[in-house]
Coordinates of C-alpha atoms in Angstrom, one line a residue:
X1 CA 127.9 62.9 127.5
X2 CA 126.9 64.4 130.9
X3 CA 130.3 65.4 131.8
X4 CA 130.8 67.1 128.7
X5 CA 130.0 70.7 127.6
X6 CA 130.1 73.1 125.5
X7 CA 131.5 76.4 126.9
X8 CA 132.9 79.4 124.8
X9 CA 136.2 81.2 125.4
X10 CA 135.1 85.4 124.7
X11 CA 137.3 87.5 122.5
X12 CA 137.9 91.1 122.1
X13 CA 134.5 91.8 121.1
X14 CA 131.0 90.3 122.1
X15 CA 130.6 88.3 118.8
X16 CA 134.1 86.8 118.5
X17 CA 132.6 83.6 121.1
X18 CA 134.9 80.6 120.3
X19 CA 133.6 76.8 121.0
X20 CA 135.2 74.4 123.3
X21 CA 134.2 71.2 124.6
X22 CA 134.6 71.0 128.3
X23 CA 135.3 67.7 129.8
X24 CA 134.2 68.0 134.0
X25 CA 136.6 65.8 135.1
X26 CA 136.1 63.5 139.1
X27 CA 138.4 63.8 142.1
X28 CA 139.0 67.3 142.3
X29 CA 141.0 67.2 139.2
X30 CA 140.2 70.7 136.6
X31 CA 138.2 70.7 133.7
X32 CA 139.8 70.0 130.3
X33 CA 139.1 72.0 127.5
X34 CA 139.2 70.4 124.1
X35 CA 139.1 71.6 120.2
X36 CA 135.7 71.7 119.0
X37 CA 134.4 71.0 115.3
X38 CA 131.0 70.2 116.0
X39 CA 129.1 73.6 115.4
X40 CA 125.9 74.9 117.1
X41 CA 124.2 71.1 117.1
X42 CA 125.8 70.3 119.8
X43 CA 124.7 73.1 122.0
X44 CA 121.6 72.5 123.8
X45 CA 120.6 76.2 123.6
X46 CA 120.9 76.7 120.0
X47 CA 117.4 76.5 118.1
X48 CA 118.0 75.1 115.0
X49 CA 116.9 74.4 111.9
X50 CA 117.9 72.1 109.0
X51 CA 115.3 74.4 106.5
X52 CA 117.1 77.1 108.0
X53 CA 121.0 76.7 108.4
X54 CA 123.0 77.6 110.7
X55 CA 123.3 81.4 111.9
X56 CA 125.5 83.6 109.9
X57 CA 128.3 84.1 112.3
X58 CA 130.8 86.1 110.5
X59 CA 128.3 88.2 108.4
X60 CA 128.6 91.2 110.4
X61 CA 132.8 91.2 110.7
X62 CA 132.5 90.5 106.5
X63 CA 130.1 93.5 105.7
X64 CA 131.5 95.6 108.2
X65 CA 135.1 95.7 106.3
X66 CA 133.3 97.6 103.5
X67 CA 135.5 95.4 101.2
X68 CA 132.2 93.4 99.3
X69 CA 128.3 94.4 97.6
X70 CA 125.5 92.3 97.9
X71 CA 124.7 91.1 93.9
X72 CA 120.8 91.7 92.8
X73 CA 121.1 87.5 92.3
X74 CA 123.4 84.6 91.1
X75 CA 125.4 85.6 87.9
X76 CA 126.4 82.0 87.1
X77 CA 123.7 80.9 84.1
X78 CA 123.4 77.5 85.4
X79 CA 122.4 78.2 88.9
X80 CA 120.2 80.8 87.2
X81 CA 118.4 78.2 85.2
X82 CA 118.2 76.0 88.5
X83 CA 117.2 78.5 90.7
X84 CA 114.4 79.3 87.5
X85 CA 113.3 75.6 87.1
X86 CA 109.7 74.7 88.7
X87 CA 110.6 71.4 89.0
X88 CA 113.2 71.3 91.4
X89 CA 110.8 73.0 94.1
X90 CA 110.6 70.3 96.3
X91 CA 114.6 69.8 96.7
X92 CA 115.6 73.7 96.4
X93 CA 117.1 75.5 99.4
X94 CA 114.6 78.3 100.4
X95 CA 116.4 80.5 102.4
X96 CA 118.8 81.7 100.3
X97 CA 120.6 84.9 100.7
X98 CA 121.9 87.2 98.2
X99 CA 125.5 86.3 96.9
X100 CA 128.1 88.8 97.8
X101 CA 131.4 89.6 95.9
X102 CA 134.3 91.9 96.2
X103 CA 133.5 95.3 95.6
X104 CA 135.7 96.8 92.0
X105 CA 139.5 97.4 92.9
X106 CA 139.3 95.7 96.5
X107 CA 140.8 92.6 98.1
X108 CA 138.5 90.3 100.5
X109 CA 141.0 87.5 101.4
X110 CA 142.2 86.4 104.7
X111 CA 145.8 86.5 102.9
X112 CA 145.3 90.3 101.3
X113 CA 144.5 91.6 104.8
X114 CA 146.8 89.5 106.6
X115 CA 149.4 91.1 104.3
X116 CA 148.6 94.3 105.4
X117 CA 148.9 93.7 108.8
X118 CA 145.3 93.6 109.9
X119 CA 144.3 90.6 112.8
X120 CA 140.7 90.2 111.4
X121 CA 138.4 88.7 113.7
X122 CA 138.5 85.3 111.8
X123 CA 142.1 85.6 112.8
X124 CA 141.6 86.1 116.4
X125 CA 139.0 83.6 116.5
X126 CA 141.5 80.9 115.3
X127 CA 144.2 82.2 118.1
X128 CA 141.7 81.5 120.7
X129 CA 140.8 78.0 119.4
X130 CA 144.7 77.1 119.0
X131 CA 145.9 78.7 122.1
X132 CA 148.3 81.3 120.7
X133 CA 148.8 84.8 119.8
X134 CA 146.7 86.6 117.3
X135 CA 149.6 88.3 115.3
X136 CA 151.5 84.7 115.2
X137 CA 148.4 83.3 113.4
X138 CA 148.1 87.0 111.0
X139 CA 152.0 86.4 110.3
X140 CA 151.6 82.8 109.5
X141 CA 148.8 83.6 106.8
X142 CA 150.6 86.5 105.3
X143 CA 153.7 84.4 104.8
X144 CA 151.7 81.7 102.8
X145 CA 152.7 79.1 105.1
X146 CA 148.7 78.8 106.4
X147 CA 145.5 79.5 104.9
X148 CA 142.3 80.7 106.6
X149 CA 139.5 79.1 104.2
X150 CA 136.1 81.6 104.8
X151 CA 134.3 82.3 101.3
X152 CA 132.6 85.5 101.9
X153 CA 129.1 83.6 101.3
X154 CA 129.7 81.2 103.5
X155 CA 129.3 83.1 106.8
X156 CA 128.1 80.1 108.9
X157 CA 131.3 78.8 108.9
X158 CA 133.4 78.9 112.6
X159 CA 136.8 80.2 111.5
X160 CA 139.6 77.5 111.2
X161 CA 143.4 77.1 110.3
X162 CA 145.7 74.9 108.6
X163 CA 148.8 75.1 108.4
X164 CA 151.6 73.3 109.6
X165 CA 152.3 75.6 112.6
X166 CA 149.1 75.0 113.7
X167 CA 147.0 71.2 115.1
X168 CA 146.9 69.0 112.3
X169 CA 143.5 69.2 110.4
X170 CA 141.3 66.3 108.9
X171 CA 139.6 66.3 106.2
X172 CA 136.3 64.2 105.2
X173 CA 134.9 63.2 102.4
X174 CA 131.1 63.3 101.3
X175 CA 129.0 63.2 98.4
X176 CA 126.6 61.3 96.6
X177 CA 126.7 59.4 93.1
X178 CA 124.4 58.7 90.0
X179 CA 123.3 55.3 91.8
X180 CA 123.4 56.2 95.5
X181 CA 122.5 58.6 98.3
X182 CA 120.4 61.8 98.9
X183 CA 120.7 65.5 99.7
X184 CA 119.2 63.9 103.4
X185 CA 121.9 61.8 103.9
X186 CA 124.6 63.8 102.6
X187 CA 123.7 66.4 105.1
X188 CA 123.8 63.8 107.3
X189 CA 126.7 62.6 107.0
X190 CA 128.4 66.1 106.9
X191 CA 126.8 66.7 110.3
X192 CA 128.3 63.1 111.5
X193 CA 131.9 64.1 110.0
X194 CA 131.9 67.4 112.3
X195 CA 130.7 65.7 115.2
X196 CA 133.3 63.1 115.6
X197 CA 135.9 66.2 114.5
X198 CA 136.0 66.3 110.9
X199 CA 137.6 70.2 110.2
X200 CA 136.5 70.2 107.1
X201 CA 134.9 68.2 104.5
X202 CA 134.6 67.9 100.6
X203 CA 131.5 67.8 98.7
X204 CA 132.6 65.4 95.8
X205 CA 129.0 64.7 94.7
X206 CA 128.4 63.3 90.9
X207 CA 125.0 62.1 91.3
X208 CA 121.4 64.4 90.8
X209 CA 120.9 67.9 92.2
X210 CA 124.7 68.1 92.9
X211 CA 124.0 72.1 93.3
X212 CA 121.2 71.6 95.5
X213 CA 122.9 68.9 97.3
X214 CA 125.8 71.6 98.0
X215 CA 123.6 74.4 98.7
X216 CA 122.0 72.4 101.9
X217 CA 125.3 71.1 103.0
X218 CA 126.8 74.9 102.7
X219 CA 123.8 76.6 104.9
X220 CA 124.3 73.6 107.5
X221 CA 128.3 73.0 107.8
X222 CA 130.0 75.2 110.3
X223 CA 133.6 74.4 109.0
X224 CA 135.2 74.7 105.6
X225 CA 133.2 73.1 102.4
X226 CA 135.8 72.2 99.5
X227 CA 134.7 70.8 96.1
X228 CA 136.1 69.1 92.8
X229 CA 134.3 72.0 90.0
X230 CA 135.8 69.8 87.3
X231 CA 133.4 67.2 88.6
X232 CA 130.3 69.0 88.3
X233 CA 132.0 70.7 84.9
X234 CA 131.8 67.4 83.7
X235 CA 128.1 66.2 84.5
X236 CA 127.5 69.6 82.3
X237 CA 128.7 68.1 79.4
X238 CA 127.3 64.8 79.7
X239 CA 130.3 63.0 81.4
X240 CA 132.3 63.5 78.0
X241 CA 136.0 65.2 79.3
X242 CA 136.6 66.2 75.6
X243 CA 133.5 68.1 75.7
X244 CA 134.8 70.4 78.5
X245 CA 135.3 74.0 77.5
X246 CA 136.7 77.1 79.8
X247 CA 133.4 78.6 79.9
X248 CA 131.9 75.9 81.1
X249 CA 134.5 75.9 83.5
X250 CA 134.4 79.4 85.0
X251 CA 130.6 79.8 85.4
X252 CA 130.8 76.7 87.7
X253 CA 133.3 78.3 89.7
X254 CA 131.0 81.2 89.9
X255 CA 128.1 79.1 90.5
X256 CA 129.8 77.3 93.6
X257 CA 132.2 80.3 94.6
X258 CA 128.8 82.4 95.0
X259 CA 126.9 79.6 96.9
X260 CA 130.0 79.7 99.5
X261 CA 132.4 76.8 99.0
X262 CA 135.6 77.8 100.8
X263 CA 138.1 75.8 98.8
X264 CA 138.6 74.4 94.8
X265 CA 140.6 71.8 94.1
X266 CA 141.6 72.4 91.0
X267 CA 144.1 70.0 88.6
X268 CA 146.1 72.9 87.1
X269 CA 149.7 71.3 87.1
X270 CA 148.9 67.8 84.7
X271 CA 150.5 69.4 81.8
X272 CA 151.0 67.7 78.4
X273 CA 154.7 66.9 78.6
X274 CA 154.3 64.8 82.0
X275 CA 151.4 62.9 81.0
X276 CA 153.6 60.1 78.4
X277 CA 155.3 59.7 82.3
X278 CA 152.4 58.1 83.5
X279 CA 152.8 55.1 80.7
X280 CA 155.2 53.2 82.7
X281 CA 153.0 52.9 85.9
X282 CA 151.4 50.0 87.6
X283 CA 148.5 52.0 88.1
X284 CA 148.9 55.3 85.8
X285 CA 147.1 58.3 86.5
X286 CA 144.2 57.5 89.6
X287 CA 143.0 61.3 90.2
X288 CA 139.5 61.0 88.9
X289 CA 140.6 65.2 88.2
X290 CA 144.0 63.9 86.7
X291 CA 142.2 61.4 84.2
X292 CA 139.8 63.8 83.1
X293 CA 142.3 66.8 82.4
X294 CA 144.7 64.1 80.8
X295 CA 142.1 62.8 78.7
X296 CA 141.1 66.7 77.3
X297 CA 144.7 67.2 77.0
X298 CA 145.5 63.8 74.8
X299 CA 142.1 65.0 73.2
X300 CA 142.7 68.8 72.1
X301 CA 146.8 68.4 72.0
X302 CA 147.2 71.5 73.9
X303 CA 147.7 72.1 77.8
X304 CA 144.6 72.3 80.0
X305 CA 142.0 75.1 80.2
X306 CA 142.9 74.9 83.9
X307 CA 146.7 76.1 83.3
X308 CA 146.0 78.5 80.3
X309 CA 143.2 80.3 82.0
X310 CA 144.8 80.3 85.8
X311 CA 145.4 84.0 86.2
X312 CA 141.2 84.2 85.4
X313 CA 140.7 81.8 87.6
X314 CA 142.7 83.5 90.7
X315 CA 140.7 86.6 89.7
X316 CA 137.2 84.7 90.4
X317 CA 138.7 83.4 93.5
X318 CA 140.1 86.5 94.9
X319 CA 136.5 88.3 94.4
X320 CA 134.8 85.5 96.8
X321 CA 138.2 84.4 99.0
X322 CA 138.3 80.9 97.6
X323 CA 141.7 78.9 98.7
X324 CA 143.4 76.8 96.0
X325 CA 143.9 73.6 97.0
X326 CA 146.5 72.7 94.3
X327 CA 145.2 69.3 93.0
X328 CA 148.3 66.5 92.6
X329 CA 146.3 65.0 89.4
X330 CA 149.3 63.0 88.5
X331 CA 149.1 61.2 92.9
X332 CA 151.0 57.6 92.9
X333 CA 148.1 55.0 92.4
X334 CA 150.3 52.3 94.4
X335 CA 153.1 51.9 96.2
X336 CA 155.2 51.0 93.1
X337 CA 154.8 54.3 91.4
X338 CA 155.4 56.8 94.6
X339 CA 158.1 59.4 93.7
X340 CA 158.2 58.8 90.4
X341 CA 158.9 61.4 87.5
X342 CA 155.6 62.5 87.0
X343 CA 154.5 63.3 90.3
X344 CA 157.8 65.3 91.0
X345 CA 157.5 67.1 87.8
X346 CA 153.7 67.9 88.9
X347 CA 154.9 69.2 92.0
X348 CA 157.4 71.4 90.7
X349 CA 154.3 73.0 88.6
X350 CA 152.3 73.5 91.3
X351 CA 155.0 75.6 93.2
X352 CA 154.8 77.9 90.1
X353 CA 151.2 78.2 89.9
X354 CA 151.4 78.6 94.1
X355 CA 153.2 82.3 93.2
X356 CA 150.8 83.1 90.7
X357 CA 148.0 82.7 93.2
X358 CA 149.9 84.7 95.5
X359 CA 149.9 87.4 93.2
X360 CA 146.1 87.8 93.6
X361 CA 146.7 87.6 97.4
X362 CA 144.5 84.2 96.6
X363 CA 145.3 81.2 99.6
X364 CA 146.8 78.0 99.0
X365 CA 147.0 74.6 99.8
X366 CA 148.9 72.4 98.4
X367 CA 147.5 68.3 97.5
X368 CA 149.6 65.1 98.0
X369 CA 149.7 61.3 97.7
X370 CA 148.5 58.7 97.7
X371 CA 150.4 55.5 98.3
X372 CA 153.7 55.8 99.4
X373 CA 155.6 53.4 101.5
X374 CA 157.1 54.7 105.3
X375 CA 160.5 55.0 104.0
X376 CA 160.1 57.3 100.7
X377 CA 157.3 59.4 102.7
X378 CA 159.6 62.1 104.7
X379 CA 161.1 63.0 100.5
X380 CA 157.1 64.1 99.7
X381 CA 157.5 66.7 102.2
X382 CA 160.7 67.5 101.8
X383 CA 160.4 68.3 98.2
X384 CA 157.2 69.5 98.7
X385 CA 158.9 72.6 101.3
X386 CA 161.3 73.2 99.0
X387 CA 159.1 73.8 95.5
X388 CA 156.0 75.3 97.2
X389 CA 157.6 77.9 99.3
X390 CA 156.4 76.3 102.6
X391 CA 152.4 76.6 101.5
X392 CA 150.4 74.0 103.7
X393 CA 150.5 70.3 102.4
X394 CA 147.1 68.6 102.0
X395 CA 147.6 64.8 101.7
X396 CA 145.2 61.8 101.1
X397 CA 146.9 59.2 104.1
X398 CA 149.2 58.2 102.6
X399 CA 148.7 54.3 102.2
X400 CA 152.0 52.4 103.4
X401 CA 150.6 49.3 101.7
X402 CA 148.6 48.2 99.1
X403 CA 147.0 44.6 100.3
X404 CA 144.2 45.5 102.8
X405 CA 140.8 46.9 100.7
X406 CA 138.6 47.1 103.6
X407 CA 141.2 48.2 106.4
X408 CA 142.7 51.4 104.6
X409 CA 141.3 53.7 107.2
X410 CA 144.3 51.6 109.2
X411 CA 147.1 51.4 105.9
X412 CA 146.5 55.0 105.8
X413 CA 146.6 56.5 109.0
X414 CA 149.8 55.2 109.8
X415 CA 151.2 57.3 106.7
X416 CA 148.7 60.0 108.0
X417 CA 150.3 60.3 111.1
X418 CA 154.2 59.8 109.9
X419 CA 154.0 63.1 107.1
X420 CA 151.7 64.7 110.0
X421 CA 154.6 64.4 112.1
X422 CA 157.2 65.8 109.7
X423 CA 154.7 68.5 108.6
X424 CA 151.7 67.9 106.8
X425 CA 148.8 70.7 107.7
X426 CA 145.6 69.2 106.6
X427 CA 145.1 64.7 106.3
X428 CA 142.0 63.6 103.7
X429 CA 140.7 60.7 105.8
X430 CA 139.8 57.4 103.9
X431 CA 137.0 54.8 105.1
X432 CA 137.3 51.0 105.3
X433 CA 135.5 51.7 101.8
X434 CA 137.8 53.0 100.1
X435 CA 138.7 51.3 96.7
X436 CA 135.4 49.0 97.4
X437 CA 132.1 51.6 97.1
X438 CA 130.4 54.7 99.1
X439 CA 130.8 55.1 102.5
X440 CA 128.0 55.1 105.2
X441 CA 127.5 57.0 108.0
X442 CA 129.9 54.3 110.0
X443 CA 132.5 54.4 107.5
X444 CA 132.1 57.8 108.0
X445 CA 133.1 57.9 111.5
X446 CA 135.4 54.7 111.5
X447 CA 137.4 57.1 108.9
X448 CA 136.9 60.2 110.9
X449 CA 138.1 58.4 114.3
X450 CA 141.5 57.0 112.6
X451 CA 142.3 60.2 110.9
X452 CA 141.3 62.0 114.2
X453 CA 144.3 59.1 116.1
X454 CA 146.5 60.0 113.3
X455 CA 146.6 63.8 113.7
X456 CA 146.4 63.9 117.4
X457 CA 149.6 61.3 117.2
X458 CA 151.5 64.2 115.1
X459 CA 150.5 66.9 117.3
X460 CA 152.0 65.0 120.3
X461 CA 155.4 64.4 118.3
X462 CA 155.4 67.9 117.0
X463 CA 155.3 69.2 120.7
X464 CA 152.0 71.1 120.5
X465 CA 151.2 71.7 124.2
X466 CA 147.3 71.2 123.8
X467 CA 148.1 68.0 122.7
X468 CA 149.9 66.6 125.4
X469 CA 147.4 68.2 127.9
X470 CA 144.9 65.4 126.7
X471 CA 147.4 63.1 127.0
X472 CA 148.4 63.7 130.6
X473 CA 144.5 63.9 131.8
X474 CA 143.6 60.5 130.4
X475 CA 147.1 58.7 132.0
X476 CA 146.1 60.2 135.2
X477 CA 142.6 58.9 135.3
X478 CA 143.8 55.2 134.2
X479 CA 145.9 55.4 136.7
X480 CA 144.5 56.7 139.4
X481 CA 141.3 53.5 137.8
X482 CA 138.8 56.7 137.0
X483 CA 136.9 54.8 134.9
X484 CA 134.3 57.6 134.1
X485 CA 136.8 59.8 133.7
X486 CA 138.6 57.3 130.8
X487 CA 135.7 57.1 129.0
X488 CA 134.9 61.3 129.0
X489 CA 138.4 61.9 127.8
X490 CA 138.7 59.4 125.4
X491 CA 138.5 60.5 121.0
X492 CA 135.1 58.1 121.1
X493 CA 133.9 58.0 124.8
X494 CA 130.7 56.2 123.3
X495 CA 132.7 52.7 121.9
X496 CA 135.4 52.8 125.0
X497 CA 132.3 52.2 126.9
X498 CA 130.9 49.8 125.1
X499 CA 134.2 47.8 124.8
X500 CA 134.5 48.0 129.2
X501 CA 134.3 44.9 130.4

C-alpha cells in the first residue's frame, strides 16, 4: 500500500528496533501506528533470502547472557541420520547453524529470568510493541499469567506475548499431509499467515520430509513456530500409536527443540481413568493427540509416556526455553459434549502438570475447546482461571454451532471473539476448511482475516487503548468520506477496495 510503512520504534539499545506499520493518513490527520506480524518481507530494504532465512535477531542478546554453549552438532539420532542421508540433498536446509543448549546448572527461559527480576531485551521489545511498561510485561511473565515463546535456536523470531493482559493473539495453522503439499508451499503459506497478522503459527505436518519441512519454515518465520511431536513420534513408528515408546518420544523433542520450535503441545493430561468418560459422547475423543495417547493408553493399560515421564520432559524444555502448551486431548467434538466430565477432569490435570512445569521455570500455555455453544463458553474460562493458576488460555474458536462445514471460519470467530473478551490470550484460527480437507493459501487468509476481526473485537471490549485508536481513525475517515483513507486503515485494505463500488 503506498500509504503504508514500515517504521521501527528504537529501544534502549541500538538492536532492540521494534516493527510497526505506519498508516500516512490525508487531511492533516497523524499517522497511525499499527501492530506488526509481518517480519523483514515486508520491508523494502531488507535483502533477503528464502535459502538463507531471516537474520538472527536475538542471537547476540541470547549469547551475551552467558546462560547457553554452542553443541559440536544435533544430538537427536534421527535428525542425525537425516542430516547423514545423501538422498535428501536436494530438500535439506543448508545453512544451518550449530544447535545451542543451556549450559550445566543454568536457566535460559524467559520465565527463570523474569523470576529474577531481569527485563531481558525480548521483554522490552514486547513493551514497545504493546505500548506499556517493561517491568509490567517482566511481572506478568514471572507470575505465569504470560509466556514469552523464544527457543534459544530460533533467534529469527521478533519477540511476542500472550497473555491475557496483553492484545489477543492468533494462531495459524500449517502443514502438509502424506497426499498433499510441499516444503514450497508450506513456507508459503507461513509467510501468507504473518502477513495478514498471524502471531504465530503451528507446523502440524504429517506428510514427507516433516523435519526438513520445519527446518525451512523455522529459518523463514519471524514469530513463534509450535508443533504437535506426538505427530511426527508417530510417522516414526509407522503410524502405529501402540508402537510409541518414551524414547522415541524424547529424541523428537530434542530433534525439534534443537531445530528452534518455540512451543510443544503436548497431551499430558488424557489419563486412563477419564478416557471410559469419553464413551457417552456424540463425537468422543476428536484431538488427533487425544486419540493417539488414548489408544496407547487402552493399549499398554497404564497412563501415558507423556504423564509418567513429564518432569523429563520439562527438563528438555527448560535447556532450549520451550513453552508448554498444555494439550486439552479430551476438547468437546460438538456442541453436545461441551463441559462435560471428561474435559473438566482433563482440565483439572493440566493445572497440576502447569505447577510442575513451573518448577523448571518452564512457560505455559494452556489449550481449550472446541465446540461450545455462547451460553456454556464464559464456564471454560472460568474454570479454566481457577484450576490453572491464571496461565494463558489457548483456544481453538470455539464453534457456537455445529451445521455450517464450509463457513467455520464464521461459527468460530464469534466464540473466538466472546472467550477473547472474557480472557482468552492466544485464538487457533480455523479456515472455511475445516472438517472438509487442507487449506489453501485463501483459506489461509479468509481464516487469518476472521480470527484477526475476532481478536481485535476483544481487544476493544477489554479496553486496550491501541485498539480503540484504530477504531476512532477509520470512523473519522468514513465520516469525514476519506475513502483512501477507509481502505489504508482497514484489517484487508486490498478486498475493501475491491468490494467499492
Amino acid at each position: 500500500m503506498a500509504a503504508s510503512r514500515k517504521v521501527y520504534v528504537a529501544g534502549s539499545r541500538p538492536d532492540i528496533r521494534v516493527p510497526m506499520r505506519e498508516i500516512v493518513l490525508s487531511g492533516g490527520n497523524p499517522p497511525l501506528r499499527l501492530y506488526d506480524t509481518s517480519g523483514p518481507v515486508t520491508d523494502p530494504d531488507a535483502a533477503l533470502d528464502l535459502k538463507r532465512g531471516l537474520p538472527p535477531l536475538r542471537l547476540a542478546w541470547i549469547l551475551g547472557r552467558g546462560d547457553v554453549e554452542e553443541l559440536a552438532g544435533p544430538t537427536s539420532a534421527y535428525r542425525r541420520m537425516r542430516d547423514e542421508d545423501p538422498a535428501l540433498g536436494g530438500v535439506r536446509f543448508a545453512s544451518v547453524r550449530r544447535p545451542l543448549r543451556a549450559r550445566p546448572g543454568r536457566r535460559v527461559s524467559q520465565l527463570h529470568y523474569a523470576r529474577r527480576g531481569e527485563v531481558t531485551p525480548e521483554m522490552e521489545f514486547v513493551a514497545l510493541r504493546e505500548g506499556l511498561a517493561p517491568e509490567r510485561v517482566r511481572d506478568e511473565i514471572a507470575r505465569g499469567r504470560a509466556i514469552l515463546p523464544a527457543n534459544v535456536n530460533h533467534p529469527e523470531t521478533e519477540p511476542m506475548i500472550i497473555g491475557r493482559s496483553f492484545l489477543v493473539k492468533i494462531n495459524a495453522n500449517i502443514g502438509n499431509s502424506a497426499v498433499a503439499s510441499s516444503i514450497e508451499e508450506e513456507v508459503e503459506k507461513m509467510t501468507w499467515a504473518v502477513r495478514h497478522g498471524a502471531d504465530t503459527v503451528m507446523d502440524l505436518s504429517t506428510g514427507r520430509n516433516i523435519h526438513e519441512t520445519r527446518e525451512w519454515i523455522l529459518r523463514n518465520a519471524p514469530v513463534p513456530i509450535g508443533t504437535v511431536p506426538i505427530y511426527q513420534a508417530l510417522e516414526k513408528v509407522g503410524g502405529q500409536a501402540e508402537a510409541l515408546t518414551w524414547e522415541v518420544y524424547r529424541d523428537t523433542l530434542i530433534e525439534q527443540a534443537e531445530q528452534g520450535v518455540d512451543y510443544f503441545t503436548i497431551h499430558a493430561g488424557v489419563l486412563l481413568r477419564y478416557i471410559p468418560l469419553t464413551a457417552r459422547r456424540v463425537t468422543g475423543i476428536v484431538s488427533r493427540g487425544g486419540s493417539i495417547m488414548a489408544k496407547w493408553c487402552l493399549a499398554h493399560h497404564r497412563e501415558s509416556f507423556l504423564y509418567t515421564h513429564f518432569r523429563e520432559i520439562c527438563e528438555i524444555m527448560a535447556a532450549y526455553d520451550v513453552a508448554f502448551s498444555l494439550g486439552d486431548g479430551l476438547r468437546p467434538g460438538c456442541q453436545a459434549d461441551a463441559n462435560d466430565e471428561a474435559q473438566f477432569a482433563e482440565l483439572e490435570t493440566l493445572g497440576e502438570l502447569t505447577t510442575l512445569a513451573w518448577e523448571h521455570d518452564v512457560q505455559v500455555m494452556i489449550e481449550g475447546p472446541g465446540h461450545v455453544p455462547m451460553h456454556l463458553i464464559k464456564e471454560n474460562m472460568d474454570r479454566q482461571l481457577a484450576v490453572c493458576h491464571e496461565a494463558p488460555f489457548y483456544t481453538l474458536g470455539p464453534l457456537v454451532t455445529d451445521v455450517a462445514p464450509g463457513y467455520d471460519h464464521i461459527t468460530s470467530a464469534i466464540g473466538a471473539a466472546m472467550i477473547g473478551w472474557l480472557g482468552t490470550a492466544m485464538l487457533c484460527y480455523v479456515t472455511p476448511k475445516e472438517h472438509l480437507g487442507l487449506p489453501n493459501r485463501k483459506d489461509v487468509k479468509d481464516g487469518v482475516i476472521a480470527y484477526k476481526i475476532a481478536a481485535h473485537a476483544a481487544d476493544l471490549a477489554k479496553g486496550h487503548p491501541r485498539a480503540r485508536e484504530w477504531d476512532d481513525a477509520l470512523s473519522r475517515a468514513r465520516f469525514e468520506f476519506r475513502w483512501e483513507d477507509q481502505f489504508d486503515l482497514s484489517l484487508d485494505p486490498e478486498t475493501a477496495r475491491e468490494f467499492h463500488d
